[in-house]
Amino acid sequence: MIQAANVRSRSRVRWWVAGLMWAAIAINYIDRTVLSAAAPRIQSQFHLSAVEMGVVMSAFFWSYALLQLPAGFLADRFGQKKVLGFAVVWWSLATAVTGLANGFKSLVALRVALGVGEAGAYPSNAGIASKWFPRRERATVAGIFDSGSKLGGAIALPLIAAMLTAFDWKLTFAITGLLGLIWFVVWQFTFSDSPRQHKWVNAEELAHIESDALTGQHDGARPSLRQLLKHRNIWAMCIGFFMINYNSYFFITWLPTYLVKARGMTMMEMGWMASLPLLASIVVEIFAGWASDRVFASGKLSLTATRKLFLVIGLLMASSIGFAAFAESAWVAVLLLCIAKSGTTVAASQVWALPGDVAPRNAVSMVAGIQNTVSNLGGVVGPIVTGAIVGATGSFVPALLFSSALIAIAIVNYLFLLGKVEPIGLDGTATQPQAREHSHAP
């Protein structure tokens, strides 16, 4: 009875924090998706080839991928509040001025600037999750904040399509840039790096968080990049997420053009149809994170088996992108793309829990940055490769089949290269905390 009373009286500030993390990612993706929704108009206005448009779409990822590790290091060093707050302001301003682009070169430069700011989002969120949530809630919160990427894209596509019908595309960038500035004000007044420092967190919630969270940010020496790269799990996380992101970013780069040019949709039809895979994946990702946490908490599967099970289920779903290439009906193609995108998010709910599972306690954002650096190389090469394949063959079919083949590689990677999911020691080995793999204390 006493335990039940404590649970009832527990504050729930950590879920407010999860909401702020979700909102940051949603705005992040609204701002990066605007270009994709406007791509047919921009390509026509500036007379860009398919390859040039692919370069413009990938330019964001050049800086975004390269700055993941520095962003993670800075978040661990100076705190996620400062780093994420600064990042949101930077990328919001970069978005607002994108409407000033006047051709290929300026579009590339402004997309690179956008990537500089957005690099701080995911590494910071991974670090926040490790300090604000116990391990048995970490896949749930990962599913929540990463689902913001799908809602951001889903909102942007029909909204931008409607604005393109009524207004010039340049105004859209200025309006969307304001969203992050509003978020920043709320963030400054309602978030603190540590639950212990937050005035709204009561003793019961703090005990719950610290029962299984990485609460000590500066325990011991911070590991170097070389020390982290000695561990095979870091490599498996990077390789697998590269394959996932190659597929995932098709939905926010080439999907609108695919629906217009390959499936013959109008701009408004494209806006709604392109949003369906993203909307479906929101529900699926949150459910997958919650379900995996319930499976792990039940004690029926170890943390390692739970992570691998949900990764493989998600990737099998993601392979549907190859079947979409042969669908005769546009509706069937969209349905298969919904399944494929949902599959990438099932996997993502585990992918974003892994840094908190394996990283030394003072380097979670850094490990997340390493993983996201490599994964976003998929965002760099994906749009270019897709554009090159479409340009060479005049068809999206081989491009979608190639994406499906990469998913098969990801499955093999997570099954065999990813080892036991447990914290990494500074010498590159795994630590062996007592009952770490099977601890499910309430």
Short mmCIF file of C-alpha atoms in Angstrom, two decimals:
data_model
loop_
_atom_site.label_atom_id
_atom_site.label_comp_id
_atom_site.label_asym_id
_atom_site.label_seq_id
_atom_site.Cartn_x
_atom_site.Cartn_y
_atom_site.Cartn_z
CA MET A 1 0.00 0.00 0.00
CA ILE A 2 2.87 2.37 0.77
CA GLN A 3 4.47 1.65 -2.61
CA ALA A 4 1.18 2.31 -4.39
CA ALA A 5 0.79 5.62 -2.54
CA ASN A 6 4.28 6.66 -3.61
CA VAL A 7 3.51 5.82 -7.24
CA ARG A 8 0.27 7.83 -7.11
CA SER A 9 2.06 10.87 -5.65
CA ARG A 10 4.97 10.74 -8.08
CA SER A 11 5.36 13.84 -10.23
CA ARG A 12 5.64 13.33 -13.98
CA VAL A 13 8.03 16.05 -15.04
CA ARG A 14 10.11 13.59 -17.06
CA TRP A 15 7.20 13.23 -19.49
CA TRP A 16 7.05 17.00 -19.90
CA VAL A 17 10.75 16.77 -20.76
CA ALA A 18 9.93 14.02 -23.26
CA GLY A 19 7.37 16.37 -24.80
CA LEU A 20 9.99 19.09 -25.21
CA MET A 21 12.37 16.58 -26.80
CA TRP A 22 9.58 15.48 -29.14
CA ALA A 23 8.75 19.10 -30.08
CA ALA A 24 12.41 19.86 -30.86
CA ILE A 25 12.60 16.92 -33.25
CA ALA A 26 9.24 17.75 -34.83
CA ILE A 27 10.39 21.32 -35.55
CA ASN A 28 13.73 19.94 -36.71
CA TYR A 29 12.00 17.85 -39.36
CA ILE A 30 9.47 20.49 -40.37
CA ASP A 31 12.40 22.77 -41.15
CA ARG A 32 14.36 20.17 -43.09
CA THR A 33 11.30 18.82 -44.96
CA VAL A 34 10.16 22.16 -46.36
CA LEU A 35 12.66 21.88 -49.21
CA SER A 36 11.48 18.39 -50.13
CA ALA A 37 7.84 19.47 -50.33
CA ALA A 38 8.80 22.48 -52.42
CA ALA A 39 11.32 20.55 -54.55
CA PRO A 40 9.19 20.24 -57.71
CA ARG A 41 8.63 24.03 -57.75
CA ILE A 42 12.22 24.89 -56.86
CA GLN A 43 13.61 22.46 -59.43
CA SER A 44 11.42 24.02 -62.11
CA GLN A 45 12.11 27.64 -61.12
CA PHE A 46 15.90 27.26 -61.04
CA HIS A 47 16.04 24.72 -63.92
CA LEU A 48 17.86 22.10 -61.85
CA SER A 49 18.57 18.60 -63.17
CA ALA A 50 17.69 15.49 -61.17
CA VAL A 51 21.33 15.12 -60.13
CA GLU A 52 21.58 18.79 -59.08
CA MET A 53 18.37 18.46 -57.07
CA GLY A 54 19.83 15.38 -55.41
CA VAL A 55 22.92 17.38 -54.46
CA VAL A 56 20.76 20.15 -52.98
CA MET A 57 18.78 17.60 -50.97
CA SER A 58 21.93 15.93 -49.68
CA ALA A 59 23.79 19.18 -48.85
CA PHE A 60 22.04 19.42 -45.49
CA PHE A 61 23.59 16.11 -44.48
CA TRP A 62 27.17 17.15 -45.25
CA SER A 63 27.39 19.39 -42.19
CA TYR A 64 24.73 17.50 -40.23
CA ALA A 65 26.67 14.24 -40.39
CA LEU A 66 30.11 15.73 -39.80
CA LEU A 67 29.04 17.70 -36.73
CA GLN A 68 27.20 14.91 -34.88
CA LEU A 69 30.25 13.88 -32.87
CA PRO A 70 31.32 17.45 -31.95
CA ALA A 71 27.72 18.21 -30.97
CA GLY A 72 27.60 15.14 -28.76
CA PHE A 73 30.91 16.02 -27.12
CA LEU A 74 29.73 19.58 -26.44
CA ALA A 75 26.42 18.34 -25.01
CA ASP A 76 28.23 16.03 -22.58
CA ARG A 77 30.74 18.76 -21.72
CA PHE A 78 28.51 21.82 -21.33
CA GLY A 79 25.07 20.29 -20.81
CA GLN A 80 22.21 19.46 -23.13
CA LYS A 81 20.22 22.55 -22.16
CA LYS A 82 22.76 24.98 -23.60
CA VAL A 83 23.69 22.92 -26.64
CA LEU A 84 20.17 21.98 -27.73
CA GLY A 85 18.86 25.49 -27.09
CA PHE A 86 21.61 27.07 -29.20
CA ALA A 87 21.12 24.45 -31.93
CA VAL A 88 17.40 25.16 -32.27
CA VAL A 89 17.95 28.92 -32.55
CA TRP A 90 20.66 28.43 -35.18
CA TRP A 91 18.69 26.10 -37.42
CA SER A 92 15.53 28.21 -37.10
CA LEU A 93 17.38 31.27 -38.40
CA ALA A 94 18.95 29.21 -41.18
CA THR A 95 15.48 28.03 -42.22
CA ALA A 96 14.01 31.53 -42.20
CA VAL A 97 16.58 32.87 -44.66
CA THR A 98 16.43 29.93 -47.10
CA GLY A 99 13.76 31.79 -49.04
CA LEU A 100 16.49 34.21 -50.11
CA ALA A 101 18.16 31.52 -52.25
CA ASN A 102 18.53 32.48 -55.90
CA GLY A 103 19.94 29.32 -57.46
CA PHE A 104 21.85 26.07 -57.07
CA LYS A 105 24.88 27.41 -55.16
CA SER A 106 22.92 29.45 -52.63
CA LEU A 107 20.52 26.55 -51.99
CA VAL A 108 23.47 24.27 -51.25
CA ALA A 109 25.07 26.82 -48.92
CA LEU A 110 21.88 27.46 -46.97
CA ARG A 111 21.17 23.74 -46.58
CA VAL A 112 24.69 23.23 -45.23
CA ALA A 113 24.00 26.02 -42.70
CA LEU A 114 20.78 24.29 -41.67
CA GLY A 115 22.67 21.06 -41.02
CA VAL A 116 25.11 22.84 -38.70
CA GLY A 117 22.32 23.71 -36.27
CA GLU A 118 20.28 20.53 -36.56
CA ALA A 119 23.33 18.39 -35.71
CA GLY A 120 22.79 19.12 -32.02
CA ALA A 121 19.29 17.66 -31.73
CA TYR A 122 19.61 13.88 -31.54
CA PRO A 123 22.87 13.62 -29.56
CA SER A 124 21.41 16.02 -26.98
CA ASN A 125 18.15 14.09 -26.75
CA ALA A 126 19.98 10.80 -26.23
CA GLY A 127 21.91 12.35 -23.34
CA ILE A 128 18.74 13.82 -21.82
CA ALA A 129 17.00 10.43 -21.99
CA SER A 130 19.86 8.74 -20.15
CA LYS A 131 19.65 11.23 -17.26
CA TRP A 132 15.90 11.75 -17.03
CA PHE A 133 14.58 8.20 -17.59
CA PRO A 134 15.33 4.80 -16.06
CA ARG A 135 16.45 2.12 -18.50
CA ARG A 136 13.09 0.34 -18.50
CA GLU A 137 11.45 3.50 -19.97
CA ARG A 138 14.20 4.39 -22.41
CA ALA A 139 12.83 2.74 -25.56
CA THR A 140 9.48 4.38 -24.89
CA VAL A 141 10.98 7.85 -24.65
CA ALA A 142 13.17 7.14 -27.67
CA GLY A 143 10.07 6.20 -29.62
CA ILE A 144 8.33 9.36 -28.42
CA PHE A 145 11.01 11.88 -29.30
CA ASP A 146 11.98 10.21 -32.58
CA SER A 147 8.32 10.09 -33.61
CA GLY A 148 8.52 13.87 -33.75
CA SER A 149 10.52 13.44 -36.94
CA LYS A 150 7.58 11.72 -38.61
CA LEU A 151 4.98 14.20 -37.39
CA GLY A 152 7.20 17.07 -38.45
CA GLY A 153 7.51 15.65 -41.93
CA ALA A 154 3.84 14.68 -42.09
CA ILE A 155 2.69 18.16 -41.08
CA ALA A 156 5.11 19.85 -43.43
CA LEU A 157 4.14 17.99 -46.58
CA PRO A 158 0.41 18.82 -46.81
CA LEU A 159 0.90 22.22 -45.16
CA ILE A 160 3.64 23.25 -47.55
CA ALA A 161 1.69 21.87 -50.48
CA ALA A 162 -1.27 24.07 -49.47
CA MET A 163 0.97 27.11 -49.02
CA LEU A 164 2.62 26.50 -52.37
CA THR A 165 -0.81 26.55 -53.95
CA ALA A 166 -1.68 29.87 -52.28
CA PHE A 167 1.67 31.61 -51.85
CA ASP A 168 5.22 31.80 -53.14
CA TRP A 169 7.49 29.07 -51.69
CA LYS A 170 9.89 31.63 -50.22
CA LEU A 171 7.37 32.79 -47.60
CA THR A 172 7.06 29.25 -46.27
CA PHE A 173 10.65 29.15 -45.07
CA ALA A 174 10.28 32.40 -43.13
CA ILE A 175 7.14 31.18 -41.35
CA THR A 176 8.50 27.77 -40.36
CA GLY A 177 11.67 29.38 -39.01
CA LEU A 178 9.62 31.06 -36.26
CA LEU A 179 8.55 27.75 -34.69
CA GLY A 180 11.96 27.00 -33.19
CA LEU A 181 12.27 30.44 -31.62
CA ILE A 182 8.99 29.92 -29.77
CA TRP A 183 10.20 26.48 -28.59
CA PHE A 184 13.44 28.04 -27.30
CA VAL A 185 11.60 30.38 -24.93
CA VAL A 186 9.66 27.48 -23.38
CA TRP A 187 12.82 25.37 -23.16
CA GLN A 188 14.75 28.04 -21.27
CA PHE A 189 12.13 28.36 -18.55
CA THR A 190 11.03 24.76 -18.07
CA PHE A 191 14.08 22.49 -18.47
CA SER A 192 17.18 21.74 -16.40
CA ASP A 193 20.00 19.33 -17.21
CA SER A 194 19.51 17.31 -14.03
CA PRO A 195 16.22 16.12 -12.51
CA ARG A 196 17.74 16.94 -9.11
CA GLN A 197 17.93 20.61 -10.12
CA HIS A 198 14.35 20.83 -11.41
CA LYS A 199 11.98 22.50 -8.95
CA TRP A 200 8.95 20.52 -10.21
CA VAL A 201 10.46 17.05 -9.62
CA ASN A 202 9.39 15.57 -6.28
CA ALA A 203 11.23 12.97 -4.23
CA GLU A 204 9.17 10.06 -5.53
CA GLU A 205 9.86 10.83 -9.18
CA LEU A 206 13.54 11.46 -8.47
CA ALA A 207 13.83 8.06 -6.79
CA HIS A 208 12.12 6.45 -9.76
CA ILE A 209 14.46 8.14 -12.23
CA GLU A 210 17.60 7.35 -10.27
CA SER A 211 16.62 3.72 -9.69
CA ASP A 212 18.10 2.83 -13.07
CA ALA A 213 19.26 6.00 -14.83
CA LEU A 214 22.71 7.33 -15.67
CA THR A 215 22.60 10.11 -13.12
CA GLY A 216 26.29 10.92 -12.80
CA GLN A 217 27.41 12.90 -15.82
CA HIS A 218 31.02 13.41 -14.78
CA ASP A 219 31.89 10.09 -13.14
CA GLY A 220 35.53 9.44 -14.00
CA ALA A 221 37.41 10.32 -17.16
CA ARG A 222 35.42 10.90 -20.33
CA PRO A 223 36.40 8.26 -22.93
CA SER A 224 38.13 9.22 -26.15
CA LEU A 225 36.80 8.46 -29.61
CA ARG A 226 39.52 5.84 -30.03
CA GLN A 227 38.49 4.05 -26.84
CA LEU A 228 34.86 3.93 -27.93
CA LEU A 229 35.67 2.65 -31.40
CA LYS A 230 37.41 -0.40 -29.92
CA HIS A 231 34.01 -1.86 -29.14
CA ARG A 232 32.22 -3.84 -31.83
CA ASN A 233 28.80 -2.71 -30.66
CA ILE A 234 29.65 0.87 -31.66
CA TRP A 235 30.45 -0.33 -35.17
CA ALA A 236 27.28 -2.43 -35.36
CA MET A 237 25.18 0.54 -34.23
CA CYS A 238 26.76 2.76 -36.87
CA ILE A 239 26.52 0.31 -39.79
CA GLY A 240 22.94 -0.69 -39.06
CA PHE A 241 21.73 2.86 -38.65
CA PHE A 242 23.43 3.88 -41.91
CA MET A 243 21.29 1.35 -43.78
CA ILE A 244 18.15 2.46 -41.96
CA ASN A 245 18.76 6.14 -42.65
CA TYR A 246 19.49 5.53 -46.32
CA ASN A 247 15.95 4.18 -46.58
CA SER A 248 14.33 6.56 -44.13
CA TYR A 249 15.49 9.71 -45.87
CA PHE A 250 13.90 8.69 -49.14
CA PHE A 251 10.62 9.67 -47.48
CA ILE A 252 11.69 13.26 -46.81
CA THR A 253 13.71 13.84 -49.96
CA TRP A 254 12.56 11.98 -53.11
CA LEU A 255 9.10 10.72 -52.06
CA PRO A 256 7.22 13.90 -53.09
CA THR A 257 8.90 13.87 -56.51
CA TYR A 258 8.29 10.12 -56.85
CA LEU A 259 4.57 10.55 -56.22
CA VAL A 260 4.28 13.46 -58.67
CA LYS A 261 6.44 12.12 -61.50
CA ALA A 262 6.21 8.33 -61.16
CA ARG A 263 2.66 8.05 -59.83
CA GLY A 264 1.13 11.06 -61.62
CA MET A 265 -0.25 12.84 -58.55
CA THR A 266 -1.12 16.52 -58.38
CA MET A 267 0.64 18.78 -55.87
CA MET A 268 -2.23 18.55 -53.36
CA GLU A 269 -2.58 14.78 -53.81
CA MET A 270 1.15 14.43 -53.27
CA GLY A 271 0.99 16.48 -50.08
CA TRP A 272 -1.56 14.19 -48.46
CA MET A 273 -0.24 10.88 -49.83
CA ALA A 274 3.36 11.67 -48.89
CA SER A 275 2.25 12.38 -45.33
CA LEU A 276 0.57 8.98 -44.84
CA PRO A 277 3.77 6.90 -44.32
CA LEU A 278 4.97 9.46 -41.79
CA LEU A 279 1.65 9.63 -39.92
CA ALA A 280 1.36 5.84 -39.74
CA SER A 281 4.89 5.51 -38.42
CA ILE A 282 4.24 7.89 -35.50
CA VAL A 283 1.80 5.50 -33.84
CA VAL A 284 3.87 2.45 -34.74
CA GLU A 285 7.11 3.86 -33.31
CA ILE A 286 5.65 4.91 -29.96
CA PHE A 287 3.90 1.55 -29.63
CA ALA A 288 7.11 -0.33 -30.55
CA GLY A 289 9.11 1.55 -27.91
CA TRP A 290 6.44 0.91 -25.27
CA ALA A 291 6.08 -2.76 -26.26
CA SER A 292 9.81 -3.42 -26.14
CA ASP A 293 10.05 -1.84 -22.68
CA ARG A 294 7.18 -4.06 -21.51
CA VAL A 295 8.87 -7.17 -22.93
CA PHE A 296 12.15 -6.31 -21.21
CA ALA A 297 10.47 -5.40 -17.91
CA SER A 298 8.61 -8.73 -17.91
CA GLY A 299 11.91 -10.60 -17.60
CA LYS A 300 11.04 -12.95 -20.46
CA LEU A 301 13.83 -11.65 -22.67
CA SER A 302 17.18 -10.09 -21.88
CA LEU A 303 17.90 -6.51 -22.96
CA THR A 304 20.02 -7.86 -25.82
CA ALA A 305 17.32 -10.21 -27.09
CA THR A 306 14.67 -7.49 -26.78
CA ARG A 307 16.66 -4.95 -28.77
CA LYS A 308 17.51 -7.46 -31.52
CA LEU A 309 13.95 -8.80 -31.76
CA PHE A 310 12.42 -5.39 -32.37
CA LEU A 311 15.24 -4.34 -34.70
CA VAL A 312 14.66 -7.37 -36.93
CA ILE A 313 10.86 -7.02 -36.89
CA GLY A 314 11.20 -3.40 -37.93
CA LEU A 315 13.69 -4.12 -40.69
CA LEU A 316 11.57 -6.90 -42.17
CA MET A 317 8.75 -4.39 -42.40
CA ALA A 318 11.12 -1.83 -43.93
CA SER A 319 11.98 -4.22 -46.79
CA SER A 320 8.48 -3.53 -48.18
CA ILE A 321 9.98 -0.56 -49.99
CA GLY A 322 11.18 -3.01 -52.65
CA PHE A 323 7.67 -4.38 -53.23
CA ALA A 324 6.30 -0.84 -53.66
CA ALA A 325 8.38 -0.55 -56.83
CA PHE A 326 6.19 -3.14 -58.57
CA ALA A 327 2.77 -2.02 -57.32
CA GLU A 328 0.48 -1.23 -60.24
CA SER A 329 -1.84 0.90 -58.11
CA ALA A 330 -0.62 4.15 -56.57
CA TRP A 331 -2.69 3.33 -53.47
CA VAL A 332 -1.01 -0.07 -53.06
CA ALA A 333 2.38 1.57 -53.48
CA VAL A 334 1.57 4.11 -50.77
CA LEU A 335 0.34 1.32 -48.46
CA LEU A 336 3.60 -0.59 -48.90
CA LEU A 337 5.56 2.59 -48.31
CA CYS A 338 3.57 3.11 -45.10
CA ILE A 339 4.65 -0.36 -43.94
CA ALA A 340 8.25 0.30 -44.95
CA LYS A 341 8.46 3.65 -43.18
CA SER A 342 6.78 2.22 -40.08
CA GLY A 343 9.39 -0.53 -40.07
CA THR A 344 12.25 1.94 -40.00
CA THR A 345 10.67 3.57 -36.96
CA VAL A 346 10.23 0.28 -35.11
CA ALA A 347 13.97 -0.14 -35.55
CA ALA A 348 14.60 3.49 -34.61
CA SER A 349 12.89 3.06 -31.23
CA GLN A 350 15.69 0.61 -30.40
CA VAL A 351 18.44 2.49 -32.20
CA TRP A 352 17.95 5.58 -30.04
CA ALA A 353 17.76 3.55 -26.84
CA LEU A 354 21.10 1.86 -27.56
CA PRO A 355 23.41 4.82 -26.73
CA GLY A 356 21.99 4.93 -23.21
CA ASP A 357 22.34 1.14 -22.97
CA VAL A 358 25.98 0.88 -24.01
CA ALA A 359 27.68 4.24 -23.43
CA PRO A 360 29.81 5.11 -20.41
CA ARG A 361 27.65 7.26 -18.16
CA ASN A 362 29.37 10.54 -19.03
CA ALA A 363 29.46 9.98 -22.81
CA VAL A 364 25.93 9.10 -23.91
CA SER A 365 25.57 12.14 -26.19
CA MET A 366 29.01 11.43 -27.62
CA VAL A 367 28.12 7.81 -28.47
CA ALA A 368 24.84 9.01 -29.96
CA GLY A 369 26.84 11.49 -32.02
CA ILE A 370 29.14 8.77 -33.34
CA GLN A 371 26.18 6.62 -34.32
CA ASN A 372 24.37 9.51 -35.97
CA THR A 373 27.48 10.69 -37.81
CA VAL A 374 27.77 7.43 -39.72
CA SER A 375 24.03 6.96 -40.08
CA ASN A 376 23.59 10.34 -41.70
CA LEU A 377 26.14 9.52 -44.33
CA GLY A 378 23.14 7.56 -45.58
CA GLY A 379 21.40 10.90 -45.83
CA VAL A 380 24.36 12.30 -47.74
CA VAL A 381 24.67 9.55 -50.34
CA GLY A 382 21.04 8.40 -50.44
CA PRO A 383 19.50 11.36 -52.30
CA ILE A 384 22.47 11.53 -54.69
CA VAL A 385 22.43 7.79 -55.44
CA THR A 386 18.66 7.81 -55.89
CA GLY A 387 18.90 10.82 -58.19
CA ALA A 388 21.70 9.19 -60.17
CA ILE A 389 19.79 5.92 -60.56
CA VAL A 390 16.61 7.72 -61.62
CA GLY A 391 18.56 9.93 -64.00
CA ALA A 392 20.36 6.97 -65.58
CA THR A 393 17.39 4.61 -65.85
CA GLY A 394 14.44 7.00 -66.04
CA SER A 395 12.72 4.92 -63.34
CA PHE A 396 12.42 4.72 -59.55
CA VAL A 397 12.15 0.90 -59.60
CA PRO A 398 15.90 0.07 -59.39
CA ALA A 399 16.37 2.80 -56.78
CA LEU A 400 13.74 1.26 -54.51
CA LEU A 401 15.13 -2.25 -55.01
CA PHE A 402 18.59 -1.05 -54.03
CA SER A 403 17.13 0.44 -50.85
CA SER A 404 15.54 -2.91 -50.00
CA ALA A 405 18.85 -4.71 -50.49
CA LEU A 406 20.50 -2.43 -47.91
CA ILE A 407 17.81 -3.41 -45.40
CA ALA A 408 18.85 -7.07 -45.77
CA ILE A 409 22.43 -6.08 -44.90
CA ALA A 410 21.16 -4.22 -41.82
CA ILE A 411 19.36 -7.33 -40.57
CA VAL A 412 22.53 -9.42 -40.83
CA ASN A 413 24.49 -6.67 -39.09
CA TYR A 414 22.21 -6.46 -36.05
CA LEU A 415 21.88 -10.22 -35.72
CA PHE A 416 25.57 -11.08 -35.89
CA LEU A 417 27.81 -8.01 -35.43
CA LEU A 418 25.84 -6.47 -32.55
CA GLY A 419 26.88 -8.34 -29.42
CA LYS A 420 25.59 -8.24 -25.86
CA VAL A 421 23.96 -4.91 -25.08
CA GLU A 422 25.74 -3.64 -21.96
CA PRO A 423 27.85 -0.64 -20.84
CA ILE A 424 31.27 -0.18 -22.41
CA GLY A 425 34.40 0.04 -20.27
CA LEU A 426 37.04 2.67 -21.01
CA ASP A 427 39.42 0.00 -22.30
CA GLY A 428 36.89 -0.98 -24.98
CA THR A 429 35.56 -3.95 -23.04
CA ALA A 430 32.15 -4.21 -21.44
CA THR A 431 31.61 -3.52 -17.78
CA GLN A 432 29.77 -6.06 -15.68
CA PRO A 433 27.50 -4.22 -13.24
CA GLN A 434 25.51 -6.46 -10.95
CA ALA A 435 22.33 -7.80 -12.58
CA ARG A 436 22.66 -5.20 -15.32
CA GLU A 437 21.14 -7.36 -18.05
CA HIS A 438 18.12 -8.58 -16.10
CA SER A 439 17.41 -5.89 -13.51
CA HIS A 440 13.75 -4.88 -13.62
CA ALA A 441 13.27 -3.22 -10.22
CA PRO A 442 10.08 -1.13 -10.12
#
